[in-house]
Coordinates of C-alpha atoms and ligand atoms in Angstrom, one line a residue:
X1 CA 1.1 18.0 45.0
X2 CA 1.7 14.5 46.6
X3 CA -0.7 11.9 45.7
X4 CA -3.0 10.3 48.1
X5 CA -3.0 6.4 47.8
X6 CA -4.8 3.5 48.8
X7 CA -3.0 0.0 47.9
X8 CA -4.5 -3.4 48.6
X9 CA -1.5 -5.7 49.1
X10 CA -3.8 -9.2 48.4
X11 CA -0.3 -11.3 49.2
X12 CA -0.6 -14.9 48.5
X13 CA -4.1 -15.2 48.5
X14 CA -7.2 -15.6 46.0
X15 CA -7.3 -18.9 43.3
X16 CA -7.2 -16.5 39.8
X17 CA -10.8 -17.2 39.4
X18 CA -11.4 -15.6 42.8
X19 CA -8.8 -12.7 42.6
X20 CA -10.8 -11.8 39.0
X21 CA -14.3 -11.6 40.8
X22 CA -12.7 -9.6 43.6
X23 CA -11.5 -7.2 41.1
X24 CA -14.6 -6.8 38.9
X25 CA -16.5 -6.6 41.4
X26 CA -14.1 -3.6 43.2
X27 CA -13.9 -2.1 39.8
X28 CA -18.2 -2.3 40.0
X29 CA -18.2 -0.8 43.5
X30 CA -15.8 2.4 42.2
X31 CA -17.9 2.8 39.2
X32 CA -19.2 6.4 39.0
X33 CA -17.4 7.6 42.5
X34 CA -15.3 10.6 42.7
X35 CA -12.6 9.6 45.0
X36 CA -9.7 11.8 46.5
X37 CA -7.5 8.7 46.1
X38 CA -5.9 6.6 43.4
X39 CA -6.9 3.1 44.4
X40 CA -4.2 0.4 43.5
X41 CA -4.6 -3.5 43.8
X42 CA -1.4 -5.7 43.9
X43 CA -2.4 -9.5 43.3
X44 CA 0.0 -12.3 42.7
X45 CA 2.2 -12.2 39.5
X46 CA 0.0 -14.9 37.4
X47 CA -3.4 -12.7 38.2
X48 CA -2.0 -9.3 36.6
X49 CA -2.5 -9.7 32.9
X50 CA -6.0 -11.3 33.4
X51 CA -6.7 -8.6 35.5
X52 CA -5.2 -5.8 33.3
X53 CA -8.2 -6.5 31.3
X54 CA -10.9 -5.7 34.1
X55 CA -10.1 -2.6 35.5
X56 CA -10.2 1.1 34.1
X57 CA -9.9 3.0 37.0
X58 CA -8.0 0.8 39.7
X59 CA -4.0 1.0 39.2
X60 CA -1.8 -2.3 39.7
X61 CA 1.1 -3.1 41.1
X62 CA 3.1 -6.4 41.7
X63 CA 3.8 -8.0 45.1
X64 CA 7.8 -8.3 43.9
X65 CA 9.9 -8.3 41.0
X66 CA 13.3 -9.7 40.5
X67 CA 16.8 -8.2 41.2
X68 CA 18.4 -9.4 37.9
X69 CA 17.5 -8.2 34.2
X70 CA 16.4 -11.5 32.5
X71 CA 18.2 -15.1 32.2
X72 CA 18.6 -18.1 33.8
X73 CA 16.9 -17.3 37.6
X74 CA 14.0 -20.4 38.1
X75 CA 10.5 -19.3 39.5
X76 CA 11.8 -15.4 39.6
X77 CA 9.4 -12.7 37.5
X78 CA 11.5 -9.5 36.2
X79 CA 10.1 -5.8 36.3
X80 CA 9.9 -6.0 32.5
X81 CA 7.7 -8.9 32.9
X82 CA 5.6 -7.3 35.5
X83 CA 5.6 -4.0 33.3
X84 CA 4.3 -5.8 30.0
X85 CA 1.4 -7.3 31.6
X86 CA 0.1 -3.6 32.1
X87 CA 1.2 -3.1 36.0
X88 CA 1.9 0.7 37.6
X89 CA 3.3 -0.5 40.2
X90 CA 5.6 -2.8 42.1
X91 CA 5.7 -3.4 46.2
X92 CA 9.4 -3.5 47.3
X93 CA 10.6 -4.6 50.9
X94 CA 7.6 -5.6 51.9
X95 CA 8.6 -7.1 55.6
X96 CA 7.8 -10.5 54.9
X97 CA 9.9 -10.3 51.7
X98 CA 12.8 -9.3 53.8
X99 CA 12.3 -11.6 56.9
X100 CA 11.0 -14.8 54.9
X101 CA 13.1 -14.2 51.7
X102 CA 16.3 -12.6 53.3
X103 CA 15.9 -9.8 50.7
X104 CA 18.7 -7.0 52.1
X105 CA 18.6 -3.2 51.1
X106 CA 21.3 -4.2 48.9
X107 CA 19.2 -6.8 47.0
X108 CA 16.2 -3.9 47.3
X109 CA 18.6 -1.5 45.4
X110 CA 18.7 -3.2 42.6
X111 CA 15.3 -4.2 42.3
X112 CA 14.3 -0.4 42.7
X113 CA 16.7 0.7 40.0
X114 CA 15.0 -2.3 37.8
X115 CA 11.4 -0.9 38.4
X116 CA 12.5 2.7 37.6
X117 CA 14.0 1.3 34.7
X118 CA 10.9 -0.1 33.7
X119 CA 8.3 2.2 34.5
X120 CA 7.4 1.1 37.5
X121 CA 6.8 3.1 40.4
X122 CA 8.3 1.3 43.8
X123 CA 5.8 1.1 46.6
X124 CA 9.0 0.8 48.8
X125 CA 8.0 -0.7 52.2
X126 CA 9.9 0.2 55.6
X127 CA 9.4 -0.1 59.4
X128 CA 10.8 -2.1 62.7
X129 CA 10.0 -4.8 64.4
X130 CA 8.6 -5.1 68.1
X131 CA 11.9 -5.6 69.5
X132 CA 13.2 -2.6 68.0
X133 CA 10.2 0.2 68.9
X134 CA 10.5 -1.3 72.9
X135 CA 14.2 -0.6 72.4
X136 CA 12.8 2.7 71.4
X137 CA 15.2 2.5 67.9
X138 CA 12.3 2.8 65.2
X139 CA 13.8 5.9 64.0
X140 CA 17.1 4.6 63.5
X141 CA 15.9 1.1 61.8
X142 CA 13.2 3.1 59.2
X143 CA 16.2 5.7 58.8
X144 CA 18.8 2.9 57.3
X145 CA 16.2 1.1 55.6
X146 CA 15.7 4.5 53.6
X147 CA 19.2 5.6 53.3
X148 CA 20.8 1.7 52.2
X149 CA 17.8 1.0 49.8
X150 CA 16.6 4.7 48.2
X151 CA 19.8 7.6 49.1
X152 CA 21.5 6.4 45.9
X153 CA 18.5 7.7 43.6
X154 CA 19.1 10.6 42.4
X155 CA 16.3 12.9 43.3
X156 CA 14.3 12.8 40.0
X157 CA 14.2 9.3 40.3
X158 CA 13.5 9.7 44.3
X159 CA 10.6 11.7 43.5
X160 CA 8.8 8.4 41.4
X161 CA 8.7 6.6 44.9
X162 CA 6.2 6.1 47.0
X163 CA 7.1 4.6 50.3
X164 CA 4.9 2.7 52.8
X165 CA 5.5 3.2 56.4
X166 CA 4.8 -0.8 58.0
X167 CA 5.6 -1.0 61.7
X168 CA 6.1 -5.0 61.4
X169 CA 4.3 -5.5 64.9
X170 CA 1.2 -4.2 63.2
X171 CA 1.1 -6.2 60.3
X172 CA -1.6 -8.8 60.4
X173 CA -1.9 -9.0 64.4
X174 CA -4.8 -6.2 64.5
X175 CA -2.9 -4.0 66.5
X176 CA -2.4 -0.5 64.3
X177 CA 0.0 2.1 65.4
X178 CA -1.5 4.9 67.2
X179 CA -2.8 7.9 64.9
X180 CA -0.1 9.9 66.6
X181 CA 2.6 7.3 66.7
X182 CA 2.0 6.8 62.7
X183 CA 2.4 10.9 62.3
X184 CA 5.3 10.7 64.2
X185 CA 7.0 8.7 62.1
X186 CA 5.4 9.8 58.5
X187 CA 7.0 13.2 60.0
X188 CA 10.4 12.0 60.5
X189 CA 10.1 10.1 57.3
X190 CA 9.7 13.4 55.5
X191 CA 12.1 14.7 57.4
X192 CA 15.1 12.3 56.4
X193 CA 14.0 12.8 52.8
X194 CA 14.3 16.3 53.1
X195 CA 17.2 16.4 54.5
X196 CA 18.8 14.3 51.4
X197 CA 16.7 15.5 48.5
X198 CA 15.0 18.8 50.1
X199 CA 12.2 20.0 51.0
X200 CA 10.0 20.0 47.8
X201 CA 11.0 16.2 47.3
X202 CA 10.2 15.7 50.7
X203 CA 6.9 17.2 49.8
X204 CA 5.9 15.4 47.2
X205 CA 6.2 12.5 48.0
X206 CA 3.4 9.7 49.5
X207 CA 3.9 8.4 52.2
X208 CA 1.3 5.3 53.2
X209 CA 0.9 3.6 56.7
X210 CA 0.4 -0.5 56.8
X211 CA -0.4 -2.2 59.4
X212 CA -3.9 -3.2 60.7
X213 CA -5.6 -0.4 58.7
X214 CA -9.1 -1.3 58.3
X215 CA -12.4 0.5 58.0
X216 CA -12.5 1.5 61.8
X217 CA -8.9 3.5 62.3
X218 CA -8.7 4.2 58.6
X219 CA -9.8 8.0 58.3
X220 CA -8.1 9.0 61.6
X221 CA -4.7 7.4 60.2
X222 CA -5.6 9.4 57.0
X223 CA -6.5 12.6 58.6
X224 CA -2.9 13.1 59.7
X225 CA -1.2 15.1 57.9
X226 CA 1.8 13.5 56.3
X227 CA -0.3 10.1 56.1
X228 CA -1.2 9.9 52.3
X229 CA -3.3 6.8 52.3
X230 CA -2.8 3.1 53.1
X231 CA -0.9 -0.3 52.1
X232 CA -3.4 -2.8 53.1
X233 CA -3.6 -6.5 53.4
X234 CA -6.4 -8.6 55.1
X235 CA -9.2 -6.0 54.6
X236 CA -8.7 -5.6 50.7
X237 CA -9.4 -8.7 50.2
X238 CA -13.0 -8.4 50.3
X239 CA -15.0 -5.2 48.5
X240 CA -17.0 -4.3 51.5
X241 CA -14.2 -4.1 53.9
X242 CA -11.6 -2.3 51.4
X243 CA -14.4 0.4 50.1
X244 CA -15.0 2.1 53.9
X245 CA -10.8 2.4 53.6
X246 CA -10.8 3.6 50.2
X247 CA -13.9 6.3 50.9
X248 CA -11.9 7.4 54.6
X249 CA -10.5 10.5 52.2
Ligands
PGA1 P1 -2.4 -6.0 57.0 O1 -1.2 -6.1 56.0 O2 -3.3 -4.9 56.6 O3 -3.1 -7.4 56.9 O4 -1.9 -5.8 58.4 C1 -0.6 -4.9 55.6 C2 0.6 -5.2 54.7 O5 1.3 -6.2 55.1 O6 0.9 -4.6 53.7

């Protein structure tokens, strides 16, 4: 059975001080609920260990982790690193990763093989820009971005990812995808898996929408069928507006 899943992505935001009140205090707020989701918060690197220590029922993941093993790479933070400060999880591809940072699905191979290797599962983000959904090429862009950064797993390995559908025009501008136009493409998601790995594989694995989700469009997103929860930015950065998301299961 796949997993449902919802991840706050907090990006580059929060002082440490405030990113351990937010996390307490989300830890407070999930107290004593039965949920039908795993909840997961991904905070900046230097907030994980301190925050390790607050939670018991939240899972967390890092924004990023490096391409290389260890050595001389300035300012970079490896997935052993991220792993020893008690992490689940690592984001991969997010789209400002790739459009800011010029990370490739080359470079995202790697770091996916590095976070398997570790123990971390990949949140492993895809999705087109604007310019690419009016040229009506989504499925094509999401279907590369798959087969160039995952296709080489094997499919034990395939079946530890999660992968977070993120139409890039969505992100942060308040417009969401449509209910249907995020099924749509969850549905051909699964499909390319499936075709690769089969369908069991295909099955089990979680597939998230990003984008805009918020506590207004967030149970009709979920109630699709292959949508299995949520990568969210602006509203998890504040308990009241990431709780309605994490309850819309
Ligand atoms: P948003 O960000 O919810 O603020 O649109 C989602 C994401 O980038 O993961």
């Amino acid at each position: 059975m796949r997993k449902n899943i919802v991840a706050g992505n907090w990006k580059m935001n929060n002082s440490l001080q405030e990113g351990l009140t937010l996390a307490k205090d989300l830890q407070s707020a999930l107290n004593g609920k039965t949920l039908n989701c795993e909840v997961v918060i991904c905070p900046p690197f230097i907030h994980l260990a301190h925050i390790a220590g607050e939670v018991r029922t939240i899972g967390l993941g890092a924004q990023n982790c490096a391409d290389k093993v260890s050595g001389a790479y300035t300012g970079e933070v490896s997935a052993a690193m991220v792993a020893s400060t008690g992490a689940q999880y690592v984001i991969l591809g997010h789209s400002e990763r790739r459009a800011y940072y010029a990370e490739t699905n080359d470079i995202l191979k790697e770091k996916v093989l590095l976070a398997l290797a570790n123990e971390l599962t990949p949140i492993f983000c895809i999705g087109e820009v604007l310019s690419e959904r009016e040229a009506g090429i989504q499925n094509q862009v999401v279907e590369s971005q798959i087969c160039e950064g995952l296709f080489d797993l094997s499919a034990e390995d395939f079946g530890k990812i999660v992968l977070a559908y993120e139409p890039v025009w969505a992100i942060g501008t308040g417009k969401t995808a449509s209910p249907e136009q995020a099924q749509e493409m969850h549905a051909f998601i699964r499909k390319t898996v499936a075709g690769k790995y089969g369908a069991q594989v295909a099955d089990e694995t979680s597939i998230l929408y990003g984008g805009s989700c918020n506590a207004g469009n967030a149970k009709e997103l979920f109630s699709n069928p292959d949508v299995d929860g949520g990568l969210i930015g602006g509203a998890s950065l504040a308990v009241d507006k990431f709780m309605p998301i994490v309850e819309a299961f």
